[in-house]
Amino acid sequence: MSINAEPLRKILELEHKKGYLDSAVIGGLDRFLHKWTGQAIESITNRQLLQSFHKLHLVDANYASLTKEQRKQWAHSVLALLAELELMPQEKGKAKLPQESVTPPKIRRAPAAGRPSLAARQQATESLDSPITAVRGISSNLVAKFNRLGVKTVRDLLYFFPHRHLDYSQRKFISQLVEGEEQTIIAHVWQAHEIMLGGRRSTEAIVGDETGNVRVVWFNNPYLVKTLRTNTRVVISGRVSLYKGRHVFESPEWELAEDKELVHTGRLVPVYPLTQGLRSRQVRQIMKRTVDQWAWQLDDFLPEELKQRCHLLDLPQAISQAHYPEDEALKVKARVRLAFDELILLQLGVLSQKRDWQESQPGNPIGVDTRLLAVFLNSLPFELTMAQHRVIEELLADLQKSRPMSRLLQGEVGSGKTVVAMAALLVAAANGYQGAFMAPTEILAEQHFTSVCHLLSRAGKQETEEDYLRSYSGLSSRPLTVALLIGDIKGVKKQKLQQYILNGDIDIVIGTHALIQKGVEFCRLGLVVVDEQHRFGVTQRSALRQKGFNPHVLVMTATPIPRTLALTLYGDLDLSVIDQLPPGRQAVKTKWLKPMQRESAHAFIRRQVASGRQAFIVCPFVEESETIQAKAAVAEYERLSREVFPDLRLGLLHGRMPSVEKDRAMRRFRAGELDILVSTPVVEVGIDVPNATVMLVESADRFGLSQLHQFRGRVGRGQEQSYCLLLAENPSDIARQRLDIIEQIRDGFQLAEEDLKLRGPGEFFGTRQSGLPDLRMAKLSDVALLELARSEAIRLFEKDPTLDKPEHHLLAKELARVWQKGTAEWS
Ligand code: ADP
Ligand code: MG
């Protein structure tokens, strides 16, 4: 096997660039040499090669003590020797390590005259994008296990970060050991033997240093006896406990104190996510090897000048420190650099998307027919809030521009976003454009259809009424047509609707994802409204943009996001906020109940019903498919009807019901013909029944904060005091925290902040589904970093929007790589 000289070459080249200050590697070059040489030697099987290698005297170079001039000469001679070494003929079949035989054959360099070109060198060695078998010690049977953790290539492995680190850096003498703390000792083995502990074969050892002896046991592991021969030096890290008045280490981490760097003990030791068949010691070892062997080969894609301005670590260092930090401070710096990378790449991608979209095709300026708008607004049964007025103005201003609107509308649950969106859709329709309104669920689409039709029938005169199609006259020069298009509508009806949409006979289409499926073509789609954004990803949004000609897009969300974060994650969207609730809304009283209080919750519902109110009951949460959820809902509905509320009128709502039935249940509940609506979590979004005053959520511990807030938002819409009752069988610590928070905090923004703290942005936004690149290192507490990444991204974008400058070449490549992984939209 040949040596891989690339890491060393890179470091030396960097040293050269930095003026031989011994600053290319953290911890100094000598230390790196020590480490690298050890590994390189292991991989050389050719004796001649080995001899030449020893001539380099890398281990005892003592670089730190040389003058700059001496360093320069030394570096040059090493580079020259490395080049020679790489040209030496290879010997086959002498693989020293057993693993070698199971790894697939590797590409070998063809013998060439002179120093091989850079391209040839790269082709010859494995790259960071090679499968993980390129790492020594990863056999093909480990591949599947790593794949299960999402790790396929060497690069993935470098980015496979530990959850956390154990602090085993506190070295103690045996006489100094105290109970209960993580401590490390270095000691000699006096004696180790097998014993039975709790019926299991185990190892017991007595180890000592110059200050005393201590007993160590490893449960259920008799094999250590062989390794721990008398007089070997071991490093032991773990907690000490007291047994019969004496200190003992119980199953601590251990490793032999050889010359090698420590991996499991005596330092900050990484704790990796595992999967069946992967053991932590093994993963640590593999990761150490990967980092030492490969991290140096990562191209640092951030421009030097930016890194200096922001005081960021170099990428290879950040990666290696994220895994095996030298100390706490470097661990933090590593995380900062890696989180910054995620955020700036996210931001750059989002900015480019916005540019592509707004500049590739002109939009359609929509004139504003204020007469129609006035008729509509005057016909509403309520006065708009100031915030609603303001947002309508913002939307109308956008619609009139030839740059397509791209706006995010945030508004607390119940703040009245629908009516604002309707105003914009009407304006589009009055000016000859079609509008599409997309809801996250069919039930909600149906509800929107019903309420939109209701509002329009107050403003104009209803002309036709079909199941899925209504038209109204008196609103503009011609009748205005509204249609509902959902998955349920099939066959001829569907074809007819699609034909109407294509002909331009329908002005406003309300629907779900079905709207962006193939087959639905618009005639002149001018405005798209997407309700409850967190269910819609970037990719879905972009599919809409391709319908017709570059429509204006309004995305609405009731999950408020702190502004900086919104700007980063939805940087392609402008922001409007409805920060005011309609007058008269009451705060919903929220209570987290113990399981034994379920009966009193039911009694409470009964009392509310007796005084003319209604209630929602959200079924026990089953995580599986919608079909299974539906089954559970049916069972719960039957149980409640039979055993708990036999005298009350119960209705059932779940996603698998045919839409006529759903519609009927909703209609009856809204009309007050049902007292209690038993439902799957589909009620979470949007449903609006002002007379409902109780929301009882079963398995409340299984929902996130924003979901719970959504449930709670279903009540408190009328004048009556409303209640949200949360039942949790067996909440975990984090679920308890959530329940405490939701009990205390009413404000959606504040809740979102708390939610982010508990979950981290990746999970919070479901970035995986939304097509955005992963955020693994970035956290909400990084507000300053978010702002930094954003301002740096904007600065870059202004200077070099297409990242064509040579110094941005690597960055452009990384951007394409990261985004292409996340979404098909980016190319
Ligand atoms: P959300 O923002 O959660 O989507 P909706 O648009 O569903 O809220 O509105 C919630 C309820 O408030 C609806 O019944 C709607 O008709 C009503 N509403 C909207 N605006 C006002 C207002 N300005 N005054 C009173 N009620 C309003
Ligand atoms: Mg809504």
PDB file of C-alpha atoms in Angstrom, residues 478-720:
ATOM      1  CA  ARG A 478     -68.458  39.583 -15.121  1.00  0.00           C
ATOM      2  CA  PRO A 479     -69.436  36.827 -12.686  1.00  0.00           C
ATOM      3  CA  LEU A 480     -66.740  35.634 -10.342  1.00  0.00           C
ATOM      4  CA  THR A 481     -66.231  31.877 -10.157  1.00  0.00           C
ATOM      5  CA  VAL A 482     -64.788  29.943  -7.218  1.00  0.00           C
ATOM      6  CA  ALA A 483     -63.960  26.221  -7.313  1.00  0.00           C
ATOM      7  CA  LEU A 484     -62.841  23.575  -4.859  1.00  0.00           C
ATOM      8  CA  LEU A 485     -60.343  21.050  -6.175  1.00  0.00           C
ATOM      9  CA  ILE A 486     -59.308  18.250  -3.854  1.00  0.00           C
ATOM     10  CA  GLY A 487     -58.111  14.667  -4.225  1.00  0.00           C
ATOM     11  CA  ASP A 488     -61.603  13.359  -3.621  1.00  0.00           C
ATOM     12  CA  ILE A 489     -62.967  14.838  -6.785  1.00  0.00           C
ATOM     13  CA  LYS A 490     -62.505  12.288  -9.493  1.00  0.00           C
ATOM     14  CA  GLY A 491     -63.520  11.271 -12.959  1.00  0.00           C
ATOM     15  CA  VAL A 492     -65.645  13.494 -15.117  1.00  0.00           C
ATOM     16  CA  LYS A 493     -66.106  16.130 -12.458  1.00  0.00           C
ATOM     17  CA  LYS A 494     -62.394  16.466 -12.083  1.00  0.00           C
ATOM     18  CA  GLN A 495     -61.833  16.666 -15.819  1.00  0.00           C
ATOM     19  CA  LYS A 496     -64.497  19.300 -16.121  1.00  0.00           C
ATOM     20  CA  LEU A 497     -62.952  21.398 -13.359  1.00  0.00           C
ATOM     21  CA  GLN A 498     -59.508  21.081 -14.868  1.00  0.00           C
ATOM     22  CA  GLN A 499     -60.857  22.134 -18.225  1.00  0.00           C
ATOM     23  CA  TYR A 500     -62.518  25.193 -16.689  1.00  0.00           C
ATOM     24  CA  ILE A 501     -59.307  26.113 -14.934  1.00  0.00           C
ATOM     25  CA  LEU A 502     -57.379  25.770 -18.162  1.00  0.00           C
ATOM     26  CA  ASN A 503     -59.912  27.865 -20.081  1.00  0.00           C
ATOM     27  CA  GLY A 504     -59.767  30.574 -17.476  1.00  0.00           C
ATOM     28  CA  ASP A 505     -63.432  30.142 -16.585  1.00  0.00           C
ATOM     29  CA  ILE A 506     -62.570  29.752 -12.935  1.00  0.00           C
ATOM     30  CA  ASP A 507     -61.179  32.745 -11.082  1.00  0.00           C
ATOM     31  CA  ILE A 508     -60.271  31.329  -7.712  1.00  0.00           C
ATOM     32  CA  VAL A 509     -59.351  27.706  -7.072  1.00  0.00           C
ATOM     33  CA  ILE A 510     -59.168  26.432  -3.536  1.00  0.00           C
ATOM     34  CA  GLY A 511     -57.471  23.133  -2.881  1.00  0.00           C
ATOM     35  CA  THR A 512     -54.633  21.141  -1.385  1.00  0.00           C
ATOM     36  CA  HIS A 513     -51.465  19.732  -2.862  1.00  0.00           C
ATOM     37  CA  ALA A 514     -53.685  18.374  -5.588  1.00  0.00           C
ATOM     38  CA  LEU A 515     -53.357  21.831  -7.073  1.00  0.00           C
ATOM     39  CA  ILE A 516     -49.711  21.372  -7.853  1.00  0.00           C
ATOM     40  CA  GLN A 517     -50.079  17.894  -9.225  1.00  0.00           C
ATOM     41  CA  LYS A 518     -49.730  17.231 -12.888  1.00  0.00           C
ATOM     42  CA  GLY A 519     -52.804  17.797 -14.953  1.00  0.00           C
ATOM     43  CA  VAL A 520     -53.827  21.060 -13.354  1.00  0.00           C
ATOM     44  CA  GLU A 521     -52.932  23.783 -15.811  1.00  0.00           C
ATOM     45  CA  PHE A 522     -53.948  27.352 -15.353  1.00  0.00           C
ATOM     46  CA  CYS A 523     -54.827  29.852 -18.011  1.00  0.00           C
ATOM     47  CA  ARG A 524     -53.270  32.917 -16.377  1.00  0.00           C
ATOM     48  CA  LEU A 525     -52.311  32.193 -12.799  1.00  0.00           C
ATOM     49  CA  GLY A 526     -51.615  35.549 -11.182  1.00  0.00           C
ATOM     50  CA  LEU A 527     -51.536  34.867  -7.447  1.00  0.00           C
ATOM     51  CA  VAL A 528     -50.913  31.835  -5.293  1.00  0.00           C
ATOM     52  CA  VAL A 529     -51.716  31.785  -1.605  1.00  0.00           C
ATOM     53  CA  VAL A 530     -50.212  29.010   0.482  1.00  0.00           C
ATOM     54  CA  ASP A 531     -51.840  28.635   3.895  1.00  0.00           C
ATOM     55  CA  GLU A 532     -50.024  27.276   6.949  1.00  0.00           C
ATOM     56  CA  GLN A 533     -46.577  27.359   5.473  1.00  0.00           C
ATOM     57  CA  HIS A 534     -44.880  24.888   7.774  1.00  0.00           C
ATOM     58  CA  ARG A 535     -46.517  22.086   5.856  1.00  0.00           C
ATOM     59  CA  PHE A 536     -45.237  23.337   2.528  1.00  0.00           C
ATOM     60  CA  GLY A 537     -41.656  23.063   1.463  1.00  0.00           C
ATOM     61  CA  VAL A 538     -39.505  25.044  -0.851  1.00  0.00           C
ATOM     62  CA  THR A 539     -39.996  22.459  -3.537  1.00  0.00           C
ATOM     63  CA  GLN A 540     -43.745  22.674  -3.437  1.00  0.00           C
ATOM     64  CA  ARG A 541     -43.573  26.423  -3.577  1.00  0.00           C
ATOM     65  CA  SER A 542     -41.402  26.240  -6.621  1.00  0.00           C
ATOM     66  CA  ALA A 543     -43.748  23.828  -8.353  1.00  0.00           C
ATOM     67  CA  LEU A 544     -46.413  26.480  -8.030  1.00  0.00           C
ATOM     68  CA  ARG A 545     -44.174  29.093  -9.478  1.00  0.00           C
ATOM     69  CA  GLN A 546     -43.902  27.102 -12.642  1.00  0.00           C
ATOM     70  CA  LYS A 547     -47.628  26.950 -13.171  1.00  0.00           C
ATOM     71  CA  GLY A 548     -48.557  29.667 -15.595  1.00  0.00           C
ATOM     72  CA  PHE A 549     -46.279  32.598 -15.761  1.00  0.00           C
ATOM     73  CA  ASN A 550     -44.397  33.430 -12.621  1.00  0.00           C
ATOM     74  CA  PRO A 551     -47.298  34.212 -10.288  1.00  0.00           C
ATOM     75  CA  HIS A 552     -47.173  36.357  -7.186  1.00  0.00           C
ATOM     76  CA  VAL A 553     -46.845  34.148  -4.109  1.00  0.00           C
ATOM     77  CA  LEU A 554     -48.162  34.738  -0.606  1.00  0.00           C
ATOM     78  CA  VAL A 555     -47.233  32.215   2.054  1.00  0.00           C
ATOM     79  CA  MET A 556     -49.134  32.336   5.342  1.00  0.00           C
ATOM     80  CA  THR A 557     -48.081  30.866   8.637  1.00  0.00           C
ATOM     81  CA  ALA A 558     -49.372  30.791  12.165  1.00  0.00           C
ATOM     82  CA  THR A 559     -46.025  29.564  13.401  1.00  0.00           C
ATOM     83  CA  PRO A 560     -44.350  32.800  14.205  1.00  0.00           C
ATOM     84  CA  ILE A 561     -40.648  32.822  13.674  1.00  0.00           C
ATOM     85  CA  PRO A 562     -38.216  35.229  15.224  1.00  0.00           C
ATOM     86  CA  ARG A 563     -37.391  37.783  12.578  1.00  0.00           C
ATOM     87  CA  THR A 564     -33.720  37.024  12.056  1.00  0.00           C
ATOM     88  CA  LEU A 565     -34.450  33.397  11.641  1.00  0.00           C
ATOM     89  CA  ALA A 566     -37.303  34.047   9.278  1.00  0.00           C
ATOM     90  CA  LEU A 567     -35.021  36.188   7.188  1.00  0.00           C
ATOM     91  CA  THR A 568     -32.443  33.454   7.076  1.00  0.00           C
ATOM     92  CA  LEU A 569     -34.647  30.487   6.444  1.00  0.00           C
ATOM     93  CA  TYR A 570     -37.168  32.228   4.283  1.00  0.00           C
ATOM     94  CA  GLY A 571     -34.759  34.820   2.987  1.00  0.00           C
ATOM     95  CA  ASP A 572     -36.430  34.454  -0.368  1.00  0.00           C
ATOM     96  CA  LEU A 573     -39.597  35.914   1.113  1.00  0.00           C
ATOM     97  CA  ASP A 574     -40.467  39.414   2.274  1.00  0.00           C
ATOM     98  CA  LEU A 575     -42.156  39.562   5.622  1.00  0.00           C
ATOM     99  CA  SER A 576     -45.554  40.872   6.731  1.00  0.00           C
ATOM    100  CA  VAL A 577     -46.929  40.424  10.216  1.00  0.00           C
ATOM    101  CA  ILE A 578     -50.460  40.642  11.599  1.00  0.00           C
ATOM    102  CA  ASP A 579     -49.514  41.461  15.154  1.00  0.00           C
ATOM    103  CA  GLN A 580     -52.976  42.112  16.512  1.00  0.00           C
ATOM    104  CA  LEU A 581     -55.942  39.901  17.289  1.00  0.00           C
ATOM    105  CA  PRO A 582     -59.527  40.937  16.482  1.00  0.00           C
ATOM    106  CA  PRO A 583     -61.091  42.682  19.482  1.00  0.00           C
ATOM    107  CA  GLY A 584     -62.878  40.686  22.153  1.00  0.00           C
ATOM    108  CA  ARG A 585     -60.723  37.587  22.039  1.00  0.00           C
ATOM    109  CA  GLN A 586     -60.166  36.006  25.393  1.00  0.00           C
ATOM    110  CA  ALA A 587     -57.056  34.291  26.557  1.00  0.00           C
ATOM    111  CA  VAL A 588     -57.552  30.530  26.525  1.00  0.00           C
ATOM    112  CA  LYS A 589     -57.006  28.997  29.959  1.00  0.00           C
ATOM    113  CA  THR A 590     -54.578  26.148  29.557  1.00  0.00           C
ATOM    114  CA  LYS A 591     -54.166  23.309  32.012  1.00  0.00           C
ATOM    115  CA  TRP A 592     -51.964  20.273  32.007  1.00  0.00           C
ATOM    116  CA  LEU A 593     -53.803  17.418  33.712  1.00  0.00           C
ATOM    117  CA  LYS A 594     -52.623  14.195  35.262  1.00  0.00           C
ATOM    118  CA  PRO A 595     -54.106  10.980  33.811  1.00  0.00           C
ATOM    119  CA  MET A 596     -56.264  10.529  36.895  1.00  0.00           C
ATOM    120  CA  GLN A 597     -57.917  13.859  36.118  1.00  0.00           C
ATOM    121  CA  ARG A 598     -59.335  12.602  32.846  1.00  0.00           C
ATOM    122  CA  GLU A 599     -62.709  11.990  34.404  1.00  0.00           C
ATOM    123  CA  SER A 600     -62.953  15.463  35.801  1.00  0.00           C
ATOM    124  CA  ALA A 601     -61.973  16.784  32.366  1.00  0.00           C
ATOM    125  CA  HIS A 602     -64.854  14.842  30.885  1.00  0.00           C
ATOM    126  CA  ALA A 603     -67.153  16.207  33.585  1.00  0.00           C
ATOM    127  CA  PHE A 604     -65.966  19.685  32.753  1.00  0.00           C
ATOM    128  CA  ILE A 605     -66.803  19.184  29.085  1.00  0.00           C
ATOM    129  CA  ARG A 606     -70.223  17.997  30.141  1.00  0.00           C
ATOM    130  CA  ARG A 607     -70.833  21.206  32.102  1.00  0.00           C
ATOM    131  CA  GLN A 608     -69.711  23.370  29.190  1.00  0.00           C
ATOM    132  CA  VAL A 609     -72.010  21.491  26.833  1.00  0.00           C
ATOM    133  CA  ALA A 610     -74.844  21.954  29.314  1.00  0.00           C
ATOM    134  CA  SER A 611     -74.360  25.692  29.092  1.00  0.00           C
ATOM    135  CA  GLY A 612     -74.562  25.557  25.313  1.00  0.00           C
ATOM    136  CA  ARG A 613     -70.889  25.346  24.353  1.00  0.00           C
ATOM    137  CA  GLN A 614     -69.061  22.758  22.251  1.00  0.00           C
ATOM    138  CA  ALA A 615     -65.827  20.839  22.622  1.00  0.00           C
ATOM    139  CA  PHE A 616     -63.061  19.232  20.598  1.00  0.00           C
ATOM    140  CA  ILE A 617     -61.386  16.039  21.717  1.00  0.00           C
ATOM    141  CA  VAL A 618     -58.146  15.224  19.960  1.00  0.00           C
ATOM    142  CA  CYS A 619     -57.582  11.468  19.978  1.00  0.00           C
ATOM    143  CA  PRO A 620     -54.713   9.660  21.570  1.00  0.00           C
ATOM    144  CA  PHE A 621     -51.816  10.106  19.263  1.00  0.00           C
ATOM    145  CA  VAL A 622     -50.718   7.200  17.112  1.00  0.00           C
ATOM    146  CA  GLU A 623     -47.626   7.990  15.230  1.00  0.00           C
ATOM    147  CA  GLU A 624     -48.193   5.752  12.289  1.00  0.00           C
ATOM    148  CA  SER A 625     -50.039   6.302   9.060  1.00  0.00           C
ATOM    149  CA  GLU A 626     -53.124   8.370   8.619  1.00  0.00           C
ATOM    150  CA  THR A 627     -55.052   5.148   8.156  1.00  0.00           C
ATOM    151  CA  ILE A 628     -53.991   3.861  11.545  1.00  0.00           C
ATOM    152  CA  GLN A 629     -54.739   7.234  13.091  1.00  0.00           C
ATOM    153  CA  ALA A 630     -58.175   7.064  11.533  1.00  0.00           C
ATOM    154  CA  LYS A 631     -58.790   3.613  13.026  1.00  0.00           C
ATOM    155  CA  ALA A 632     -57.757   4.825  16.448  1.00  0.00           C
ATOM    156  CA  ALA A 633     -60.067   7.792  16.096  1.00  0.00           C
ATOM    157  CA  VAL A 634     -62.997   5.576  15.202  1.00  0.00           C
ATOM    158  CA  ALA A 635     -62.316   3.377  18.227  1.00  0.00           C
ATOM    159  CA  GLU A 636     -62.017   6.346  20.551  1.00  0.00           C
ATOM    160  CA  TYR A 637     -65.144   7.893  19.124  1.00  0.00           C
ATOM    161  CA  GLU A 638     -67.073   4.694  19.744  1.00  0.00           C
ATOM    162  CA  ARG A 639     -65.721   4.326  23.244  1.00  0.00           C
ATOM    163  CA  LEU A 640     -66.568   7.910  24.172  1.00  0.00           C
ATOM    164  CA  SER A 641     -70.055   7.653  22.635  1.00  0.00           C
ATOM    165  CA  ARG A 642     -70.786   4.426  24.443  1.00  0.00           C
ATOM    166  CA  GLU A 643     -69.111   4.764  27.790  1.00  0.00           C
ATOM    167  CA  VAL A 644     -68.478   8.405  28.562  1.00  0.00           C
ATOM    168  CA  PHE A 645     -70.966  10.616  26.767  1.00  0.00           C
ATOM    169  CA  PRO A 646     -73.845   8.314  25.750  1.00  0.00           C
ATOM    170  CA  ASP A 647     -76.299  11.173  26.197  1.00  0.00           C
ATOM    171  CA  LEU A 648     -74.404  13.769  24.147  1.00  0.00           C
ATOM    172  CA  ARG A 649     -74.142  14.269  20.407  1.00  0.00           C
ATOM    173  CA  LEU A 650     -70.695  13.245  19.199  1.00  0.00           C
ATOM    174  CA  GLY A 651     -69.160  13.626  15.785  1.00  0.00           C
ATOM    175  CA  LEU A 652     -66.049  12.137  14.252  1.00  0.00           C
ATOM    176  CA  LEU A 653     -63.461  13.709  11.997  1.00  0.00           C
ATOM    177  CA  HIS A 654     -60.419  12.116  10.445  1.00  0.00           C
ATOM    178  CA  GLY A 655     -58.426  12.412   7.272  1.00  0.00           C
ATOM    179  CA  ARG A 656     -59.536   9.100   5.788  1.00  0.00           C
ATOM    180  CA  MET A 657     -63.237   9.896   5.715  1.00  0.00           C
ATOM    181  CA  PRO A 658     -64.787  10.621   2.327  1.00  0.00           C
ATOM    182  CA  SER A 659     -65.007  14.349   1.950  1.00  0.00           C
ATOM    183  CA  VAL A 660     -68.806  14.455   1.965  1.00  0.00           C
ATOM    184  CA  GLU A 661     -68.717  12.891   5.403  1.00  0.00           C
ATOM    185  CA  LYS A 662     -65.995  15.198   6.625  1.00  0.00           C
ATOM    186  CA  ASP A 663     -67.916  18.091   5.297  1.00  0.00           C
ATOM    187  CA  ARG A 664     -71.055  16.887   6.991  1.00  0.00           C
ATOM    188  CA  ALA A 665     -69.340  16.451  10.351  1.00  0.00           C
ATOM    189  CA  MET A 666     -67.804  19.911  10.126  1.00  0.00           C
ATOM    190  CA  ARG A 667     -71.037  21.468   9.001  1.00  0.00           C
ATOM    191  CA  ARG A 668     -73.001  19.866  11.805  1.00  0.00           C
ATOM    192  CA  PHE A 669     -70.440  20.855  14.377  1.00  0.00           C
ATOM    193  CA  ARG A 670     -70.381  24.430  13.118  1.00  0.00           C
ATOM    194  CA  ALA A 671     -74.175  24.544  13.100  1.00  0.00           C
ATOM    195  CA  GLY A 672     -74.268  23.371  16.711  1.00  0.00           C
ATOM    196  CA  GLU A 673     -75.871  20.017  15.895  1.00  0.00           C
ATOM    197  CA  LEU A 674     -72.961  18.220  17.556  1.00  0.00           C
ATOM    198  CA  ASP A 675     -71.705  18.808  21.071  1.00  0.00           C
ATOM    199  CA  ILE A 676     -68.325  17.185  20.793  1.00  0.00           C
ATOM    200  CA  LEU A 677     -66.101  16.647  17.798  1.00  0.00           C
ATOM    201  CA  VAL A 678     -63.722  13.720  18.229  1.00  0.00           C
ATOM    202  CA  SER A 679     -60.846  14.121  15.858  1.00  0.00           C
ATOM    203  CA  THR A 680     -57.387  13.051  14.778  1.00  0.00           C
ATOM    204  CA  PRO A 681     -54.762  15.778  14.871  1.00  0.00           C
ATOM    205  CA  VAL A 682     -56.200  17.147  11.603  1.00  0.00           C
ATOM    206  CA  VAL A 683     -58.080  19.767  13.604  1.00  0.00           C
ATOM    207  CA  GLU A 684     -54.737  21.246  14.369  1.00  0.00           C
ATOM    208  CA  VAL A 685     -54.894  23.702  11.544  1.00  0.00           C
ATOM    209  CA  GLY A 686     -57.332  26.383  10.669  1.00  0.00           C
ATOM    210  CA  ILE A 687     -60.711  25.036  11.755  1.00  0.00           C
ATOM    211  CA  ASP A 688     -62.914  27.836  12.948  1.00  0.00           C
ATOM    212  CA  VAL A 689     -65.934  27.277  15.200  1.00  0.00           C
ATOM    213  CA  PRO A 690     -66.476  30.234  17.543  1.00  0.00           C
ATOM    214  CA  ASN A 691     -68.912  28.426  19.851  1.00  0.00           C
ATOM    215  CA  ALA A 692     -66.352  25.750  20.749  1.00  0.00           C
ATOM    216  CA  THR A 693     -64.819  26.524  24.133  1.00  0.00           C
ATOM    217  CA  VAL A 694     -63.007  23.360  25.159  1.00  0.00           C
ATOM    218  CA  MET A 695     -60.098  21.696  23.476  1.00  0.00           C
ATOM    219  CA  LEU A 696     -59.096  18.449  25.134  1.00  0.00           C
ATOM    220  CA  VAL A 697     -55.861  16.983  23.812  1.00  0.00           C
ATOM    221  CA  GLU A 698     -55.038  13.362  24.618  1.00  0.00           C
ATOM    222  CA  SER A 699     -51.360  12.304  24.499  1.00  0.00           C
ATOM    223  CA  ALA A 700     -50.447  15.956  24.694  1.00  0.00           C
ATOM    224  CA  ASP A 701     -46.895  14.962  25.533  1.00  0.00           C
ATOM    225  CA  ARG A 702     -46.447  13.689  22.011  1.00  0.00           C
ATOM    226  CA  PHE A 703     -46.966  17.004  20.291  1.00  0.00           C
ATOM    227  CA  GLY A 704     -44.592  19.877  19.740  1.00  0.00           C
ATOM    228  CA  LEU A 705     -45.210  23.312  21.178  1.00  0.00           C
ATOM    229  CA  SER A 706     -46.363  24.869  17.952  1.00  0.00           C
ATOM    230  CA  GLN A 707     -48.810  22.039  17.358  1.00  0.00           C
ATOM    231  CA  LEU A 708     -50.224  22.401  20.860  1.00  0.00           C
ATOM    232  CA  HIS A 709     -50.542  26.105  20.269  1.00  0.00           C
ATOM    233  CA  GLN A 710     -52.428  25.366  17.061  1.00  0.00           C
ATOM    234  CA  PHE A 711     -54.824  23.065  18.902  1.00  0.00           C
ATOM    235  CA  ARG A 712     -55.379  25.704  21.503  1.00  0.00           C
ATOM    236  CA  GLY A 713     -56.047  28.222  18.741  1.00  0.00           C
ATOM    237  CA  ARG A 714     -59.147  26.244  17.730  1.00  0.00           C
ATOM    238  CA  VAL A 715     -60.948  27.634  20.759  1.00  0.00           C
ATOM    239  CA  GLY A 716     -61.207  31.138  22.172  1.00  0.00           C
ATOM    240  CA  ARG A 717     -62.527  32.428  18.871  1.00  0.00           C
ATOM    241  CA  GLY A 718     -65.822  33.665  20.241  1.00  0.00           C
ATOM    242  CA  GLN A 719     -66.774  35.798  23.212  1.00  0.00           C
ATOM    243  CA  GLU A 720     -66.846  33.005  25.805  1.00  0.00           C
TER     244      GLU A 720
END
